[in-house]
mmCIF file of C-alpha atoms in Angstrom:
data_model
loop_
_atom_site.group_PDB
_atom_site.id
_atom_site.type_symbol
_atom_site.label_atom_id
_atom_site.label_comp_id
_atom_site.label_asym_id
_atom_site.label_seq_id
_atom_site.Cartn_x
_atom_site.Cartn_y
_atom_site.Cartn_z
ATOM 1 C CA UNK A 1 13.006 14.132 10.143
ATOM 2 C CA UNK A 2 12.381 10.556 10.088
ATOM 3 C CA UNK A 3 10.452 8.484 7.141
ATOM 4 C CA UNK A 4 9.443 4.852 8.340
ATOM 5 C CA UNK A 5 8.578 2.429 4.925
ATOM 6 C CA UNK A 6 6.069 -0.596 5.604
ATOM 7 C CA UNK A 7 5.840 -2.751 2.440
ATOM 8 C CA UNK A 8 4.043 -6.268 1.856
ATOM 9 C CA UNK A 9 1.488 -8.244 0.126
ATOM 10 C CA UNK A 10 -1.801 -7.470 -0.685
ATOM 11 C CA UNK A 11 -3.661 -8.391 2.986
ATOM 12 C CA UNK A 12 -0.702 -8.122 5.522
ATOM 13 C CA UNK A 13 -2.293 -5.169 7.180
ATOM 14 C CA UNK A 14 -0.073 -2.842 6.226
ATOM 15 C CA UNK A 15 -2.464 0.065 6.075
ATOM 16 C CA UNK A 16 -3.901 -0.586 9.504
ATOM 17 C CA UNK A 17 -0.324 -0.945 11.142
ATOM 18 C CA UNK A 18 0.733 1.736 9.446
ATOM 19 C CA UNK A 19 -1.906 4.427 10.786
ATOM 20 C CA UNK A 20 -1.460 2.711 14.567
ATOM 21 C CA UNK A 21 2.482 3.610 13.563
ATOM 22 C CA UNK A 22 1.994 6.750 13.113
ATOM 23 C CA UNK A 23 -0.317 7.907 15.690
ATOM 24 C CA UNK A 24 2.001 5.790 18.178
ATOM 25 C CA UNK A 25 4.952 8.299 17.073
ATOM 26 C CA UNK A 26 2.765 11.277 16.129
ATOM 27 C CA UNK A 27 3.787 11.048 12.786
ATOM 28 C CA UNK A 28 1.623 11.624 9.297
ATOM 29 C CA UNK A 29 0.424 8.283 7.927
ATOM 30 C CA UNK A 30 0.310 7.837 3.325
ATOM 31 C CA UNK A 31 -1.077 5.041 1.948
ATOM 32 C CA UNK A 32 0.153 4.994 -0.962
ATOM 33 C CA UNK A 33 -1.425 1.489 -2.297
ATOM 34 C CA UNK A 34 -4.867 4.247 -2.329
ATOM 35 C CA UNK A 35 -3.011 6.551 -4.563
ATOM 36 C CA UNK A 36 -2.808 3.953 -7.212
ATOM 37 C CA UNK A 37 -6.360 2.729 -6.699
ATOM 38 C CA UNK A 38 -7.372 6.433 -7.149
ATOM 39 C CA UNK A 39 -5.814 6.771 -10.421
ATOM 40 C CA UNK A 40 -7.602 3.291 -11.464
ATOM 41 C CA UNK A 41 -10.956 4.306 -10.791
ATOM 42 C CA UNK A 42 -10.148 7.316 -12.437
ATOM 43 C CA UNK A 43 -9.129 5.363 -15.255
ATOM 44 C CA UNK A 44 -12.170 3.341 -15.092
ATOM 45 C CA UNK A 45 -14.250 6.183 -15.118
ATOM 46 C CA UNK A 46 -13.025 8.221 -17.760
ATOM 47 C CA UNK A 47 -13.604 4.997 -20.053
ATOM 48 C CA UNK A 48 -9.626 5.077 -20.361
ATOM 49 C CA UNK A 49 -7.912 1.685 -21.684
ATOM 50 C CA UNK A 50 -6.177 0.205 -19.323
ATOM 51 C CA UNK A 51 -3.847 -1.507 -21.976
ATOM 52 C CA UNK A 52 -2.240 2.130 -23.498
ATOM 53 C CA UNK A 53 0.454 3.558 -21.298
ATOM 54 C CA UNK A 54 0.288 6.793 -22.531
ATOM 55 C CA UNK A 55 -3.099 7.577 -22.135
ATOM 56 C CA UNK A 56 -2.878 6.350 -17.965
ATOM 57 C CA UNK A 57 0.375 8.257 -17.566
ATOM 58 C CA UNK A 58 -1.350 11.378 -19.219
ATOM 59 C CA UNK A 59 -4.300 10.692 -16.588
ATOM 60 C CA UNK A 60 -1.815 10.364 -13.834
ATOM 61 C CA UNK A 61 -0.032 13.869 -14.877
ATOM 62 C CA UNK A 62 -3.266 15.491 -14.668
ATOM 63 C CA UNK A 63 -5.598 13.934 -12.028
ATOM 64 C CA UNK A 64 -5.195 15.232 -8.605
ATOM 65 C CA UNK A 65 -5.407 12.903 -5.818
ATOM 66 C CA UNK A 66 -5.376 13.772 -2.309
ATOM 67 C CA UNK A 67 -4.517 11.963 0.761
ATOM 68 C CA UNK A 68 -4.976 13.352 4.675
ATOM 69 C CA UNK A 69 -5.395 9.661 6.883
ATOM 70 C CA UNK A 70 -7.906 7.968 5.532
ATOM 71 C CA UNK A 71 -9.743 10.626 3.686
ATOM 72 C CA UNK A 72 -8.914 10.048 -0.545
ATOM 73 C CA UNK A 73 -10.220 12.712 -2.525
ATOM 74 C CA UNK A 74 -9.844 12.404 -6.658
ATOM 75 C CA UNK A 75 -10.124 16.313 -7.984
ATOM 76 C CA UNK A 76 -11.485 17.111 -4.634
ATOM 77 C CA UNK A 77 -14.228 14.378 -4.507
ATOM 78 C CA UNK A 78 -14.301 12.041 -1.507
ATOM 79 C CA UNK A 79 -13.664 8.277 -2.962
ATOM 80 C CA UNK A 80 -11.995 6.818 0.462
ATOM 81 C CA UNK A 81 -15.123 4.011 0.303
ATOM 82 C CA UNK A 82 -15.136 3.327 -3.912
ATOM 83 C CA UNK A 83 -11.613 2.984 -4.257
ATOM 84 C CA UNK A 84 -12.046 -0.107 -2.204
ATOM 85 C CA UNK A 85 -14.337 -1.581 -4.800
ATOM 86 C CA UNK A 86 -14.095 -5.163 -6.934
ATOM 87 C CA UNK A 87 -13.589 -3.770 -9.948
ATOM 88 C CA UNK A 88 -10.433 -1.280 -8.674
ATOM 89 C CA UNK A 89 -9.072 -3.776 -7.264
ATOM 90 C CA UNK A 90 -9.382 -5.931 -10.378
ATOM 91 C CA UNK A 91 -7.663 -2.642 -12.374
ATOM 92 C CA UNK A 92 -5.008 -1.220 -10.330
ATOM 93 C CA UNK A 93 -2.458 -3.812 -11.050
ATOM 94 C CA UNK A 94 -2.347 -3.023 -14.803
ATOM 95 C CA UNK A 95 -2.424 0.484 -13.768
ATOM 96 C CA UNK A 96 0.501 0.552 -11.904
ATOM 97 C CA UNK A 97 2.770 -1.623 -13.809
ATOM 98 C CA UNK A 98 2.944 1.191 -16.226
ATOM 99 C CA UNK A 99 6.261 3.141 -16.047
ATOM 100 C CA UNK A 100 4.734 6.714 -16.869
ATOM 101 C CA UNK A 101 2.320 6.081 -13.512
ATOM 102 C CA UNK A 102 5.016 4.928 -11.223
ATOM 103 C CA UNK A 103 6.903 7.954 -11.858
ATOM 104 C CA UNK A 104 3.870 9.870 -11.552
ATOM 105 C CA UNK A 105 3.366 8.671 -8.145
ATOM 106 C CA UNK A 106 6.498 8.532 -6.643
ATOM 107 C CA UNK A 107 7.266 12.010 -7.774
ATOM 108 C CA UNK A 108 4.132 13.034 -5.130
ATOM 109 C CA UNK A 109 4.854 10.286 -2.965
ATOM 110 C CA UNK A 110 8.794 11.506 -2.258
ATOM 111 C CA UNK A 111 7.408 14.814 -2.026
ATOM 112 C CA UNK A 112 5.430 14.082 1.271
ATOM 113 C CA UNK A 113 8.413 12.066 2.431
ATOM 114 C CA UNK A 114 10.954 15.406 1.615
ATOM 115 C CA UNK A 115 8.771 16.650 5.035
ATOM 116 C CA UNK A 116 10.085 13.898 7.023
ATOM 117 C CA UNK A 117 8.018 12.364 10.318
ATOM 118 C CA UNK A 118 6.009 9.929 7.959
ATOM 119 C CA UNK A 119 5.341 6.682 7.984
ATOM 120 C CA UNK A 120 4.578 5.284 4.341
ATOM 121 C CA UNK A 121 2.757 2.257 3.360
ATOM 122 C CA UNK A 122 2.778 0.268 -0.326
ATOM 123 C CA UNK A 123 4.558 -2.539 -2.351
ATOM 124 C CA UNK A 124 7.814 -0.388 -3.339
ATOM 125 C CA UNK A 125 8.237 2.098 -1.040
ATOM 126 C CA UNK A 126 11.659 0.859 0.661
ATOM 127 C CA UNK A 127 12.585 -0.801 -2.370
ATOM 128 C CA UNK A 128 12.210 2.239 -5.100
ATOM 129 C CA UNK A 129 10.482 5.125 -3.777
ATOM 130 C CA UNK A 130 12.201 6.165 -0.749
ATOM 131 C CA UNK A 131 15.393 3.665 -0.376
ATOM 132 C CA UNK A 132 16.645 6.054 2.280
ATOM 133 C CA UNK A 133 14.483 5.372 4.666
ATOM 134 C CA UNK A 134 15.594 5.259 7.853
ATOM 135 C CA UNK A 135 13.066 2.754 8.935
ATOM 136 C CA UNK A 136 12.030 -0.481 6.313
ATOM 137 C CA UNK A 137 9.497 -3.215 7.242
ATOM 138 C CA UNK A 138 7.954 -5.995 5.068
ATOM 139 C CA UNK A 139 4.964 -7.175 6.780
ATOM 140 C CA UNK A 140 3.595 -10.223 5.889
ATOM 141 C CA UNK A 141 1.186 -12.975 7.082
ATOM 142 C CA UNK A 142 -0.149 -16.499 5.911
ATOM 143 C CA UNK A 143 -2.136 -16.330 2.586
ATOM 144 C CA UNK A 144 -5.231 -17.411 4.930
ATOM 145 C CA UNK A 145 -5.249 -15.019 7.290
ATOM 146 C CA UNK A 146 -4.418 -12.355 4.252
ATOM 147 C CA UNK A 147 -7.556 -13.860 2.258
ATOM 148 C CA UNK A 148 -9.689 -13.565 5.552
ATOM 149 C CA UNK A 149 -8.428 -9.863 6.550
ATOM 150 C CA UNK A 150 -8.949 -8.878 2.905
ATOM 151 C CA UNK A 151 -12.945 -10.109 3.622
ATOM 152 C CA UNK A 152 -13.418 -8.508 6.889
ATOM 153 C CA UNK A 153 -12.186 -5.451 5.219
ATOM 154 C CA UNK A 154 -14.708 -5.629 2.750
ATOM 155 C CA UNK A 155 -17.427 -7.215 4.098
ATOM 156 C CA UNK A 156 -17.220 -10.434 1.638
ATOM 157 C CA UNK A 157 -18.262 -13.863 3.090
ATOM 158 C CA UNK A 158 -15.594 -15.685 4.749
ATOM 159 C CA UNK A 159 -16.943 -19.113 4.510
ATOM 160 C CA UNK A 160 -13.961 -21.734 2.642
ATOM 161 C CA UNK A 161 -15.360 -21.216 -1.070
ATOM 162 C CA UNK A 162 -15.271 -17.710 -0.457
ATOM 163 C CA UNK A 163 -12.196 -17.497 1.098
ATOM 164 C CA UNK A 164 -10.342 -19.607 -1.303
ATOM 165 C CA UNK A 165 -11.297 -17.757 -4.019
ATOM 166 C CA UNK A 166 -10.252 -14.061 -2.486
ATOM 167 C CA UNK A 167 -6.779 -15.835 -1.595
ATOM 168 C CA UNK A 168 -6.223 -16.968 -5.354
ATOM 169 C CA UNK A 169 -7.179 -13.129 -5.970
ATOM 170 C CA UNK A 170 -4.461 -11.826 -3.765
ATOM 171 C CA UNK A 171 -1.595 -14.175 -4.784
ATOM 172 C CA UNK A 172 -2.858 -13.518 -8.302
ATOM 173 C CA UNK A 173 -1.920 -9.628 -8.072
ATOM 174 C CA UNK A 174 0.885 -9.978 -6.194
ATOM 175 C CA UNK A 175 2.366 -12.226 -8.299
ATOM 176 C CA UNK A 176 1.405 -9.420 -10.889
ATOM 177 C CA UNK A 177 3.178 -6.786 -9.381
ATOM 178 C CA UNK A 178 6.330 -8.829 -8.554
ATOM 179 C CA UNK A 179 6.394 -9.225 -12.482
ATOM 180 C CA UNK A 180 6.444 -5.630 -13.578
ATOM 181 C CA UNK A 181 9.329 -4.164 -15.411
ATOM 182 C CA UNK A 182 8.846 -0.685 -13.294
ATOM 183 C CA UNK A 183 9.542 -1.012 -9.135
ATOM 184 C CA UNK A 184 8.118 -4.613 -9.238
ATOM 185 C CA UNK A 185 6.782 -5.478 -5.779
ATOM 186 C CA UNK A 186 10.048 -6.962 -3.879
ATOM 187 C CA UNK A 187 11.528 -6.900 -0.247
ATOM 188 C CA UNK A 188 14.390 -4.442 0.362
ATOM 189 C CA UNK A 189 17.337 -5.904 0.600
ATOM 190 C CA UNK A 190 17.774 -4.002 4.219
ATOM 191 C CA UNK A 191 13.942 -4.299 5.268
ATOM 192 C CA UNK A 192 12.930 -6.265 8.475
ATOM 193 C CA UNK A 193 10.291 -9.045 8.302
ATOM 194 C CA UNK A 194 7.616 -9.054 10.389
ATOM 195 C CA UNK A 195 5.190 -11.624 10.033
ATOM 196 C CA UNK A 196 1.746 -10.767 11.768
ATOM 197 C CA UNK A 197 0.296 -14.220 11.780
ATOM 198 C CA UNK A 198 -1.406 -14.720 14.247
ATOM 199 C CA UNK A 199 -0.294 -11.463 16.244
ATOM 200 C CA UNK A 200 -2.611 -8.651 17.838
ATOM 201 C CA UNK A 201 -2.185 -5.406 16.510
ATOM 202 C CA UNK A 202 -1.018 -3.496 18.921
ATOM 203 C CA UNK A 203 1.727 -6.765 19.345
ATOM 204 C CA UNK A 204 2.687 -5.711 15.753
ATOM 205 C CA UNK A 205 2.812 -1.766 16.072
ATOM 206 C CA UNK A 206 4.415 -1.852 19.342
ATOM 207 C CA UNK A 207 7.346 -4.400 17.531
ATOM 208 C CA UNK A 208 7.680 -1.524 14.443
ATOM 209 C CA UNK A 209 7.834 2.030 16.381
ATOM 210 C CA UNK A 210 10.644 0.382 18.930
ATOM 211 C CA UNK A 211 12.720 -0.585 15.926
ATOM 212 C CA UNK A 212 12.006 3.169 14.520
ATOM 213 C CA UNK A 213 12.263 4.588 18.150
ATOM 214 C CA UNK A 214 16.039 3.165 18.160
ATOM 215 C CA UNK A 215 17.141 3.945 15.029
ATOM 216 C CA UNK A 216 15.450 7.972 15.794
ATOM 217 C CA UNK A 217 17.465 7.934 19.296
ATOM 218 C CA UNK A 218 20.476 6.702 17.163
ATOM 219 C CA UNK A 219 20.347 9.863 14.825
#
């Protein structure tokens, strides 16, 4: 039973990789990056403040957030689409830099991976959450082609203006995450780089499952 760990910044294309990954090996496919942004618009909704601890770990013990592909379902509603929202995506960073959250999370999260044949996508995965995987890649690309992956994604204008500002975005929370006190956003020590500049996707998935493929014949 085989758990393969994709982490990287904010626009790398770790979640599409990740799914082509795991259809590739006919594995099941977490994003756990949505699990976070879940528990932010829950937090958003629920009028929480973001700034007390307690009251988003208490959310986080009590919401229920499900993931199956790309289907995200908060206490069984369907928020695959809102969770990709400005104003998440403006919250989730203070939401999980707090310690009662991370635990929250990674208590599901290593629950999923206990089933083996996964492949698991986020900022800490390899690093904190599962540091026995048997497969750990940070993917990365230029801050442009994040910025302009990030827009396609979302449908945001990609003229320069546009684009400069949704880079500065994206180094700003990464540079947030690296800076927590709880599983701050790093590279394993043990993870492969794989830089998708300028690469195809299928270049990119077919460079990840033959480095899982070996290490699975291996075992």
């Amino acid at each position: 039973m085989s758990v393969i760990a994709i982490d990287g910044p904010a626009g790398a294309g770790k979640s599409t990789i990740a799914r082509a990954v795991a259809d590739r090996l006919g594995f099941e496919y977490l994003d756990t990056g949505a699990m976070y942004r879940a528990l932010a618009l829950a937090a958003i909704e629920s009028g929480a403040d973001l700034e007390d601890a307690d009251a988003l770990t208490a959310l986080a013990d009590s919401v229920d957030i499900e993931l199956r592909g790309d289907v995200v379902k908060l206490n069984g509603r369907d928020v695959s689409e809102v969770i990709r929202g400005p104003d998440v995506t403006a919250a989730v960073s203070k939401v999980a830099a707090v310690d009662g959250v991370r635990r929250a999370m990674a208590a599901m999260q290593r629950a999923r991976a206990d089933a083996g044949n996964l492949v698991m996508e986020g900022r800490d995965i390899g690093s904190a959450v599962v540091p026995a995987a048997d497969v750990k890649i940070f993917l990365t690309a230029s801050k442009e082609e994040r910025a302009l992956r990030r827009a396609r994604q979302l449908g945001l204008a990609t003229d320069v203006e546009s684009l400069k500002e949704l880079s500065q975005t994206i180094e700003d929370r990464d540079r947030a995450d690296a800076q927590r006190t709880a599983s701050p956003f790093v590279k394993a020590n043990d993870a492969v780089v794989v830089d998708s500049t300028g690469k195809d996707v299928e270049e990119i998935v077919e460079e990840i499952a033959s480095a899982a493929l070996r290490v699975i014949d291996e075992r």
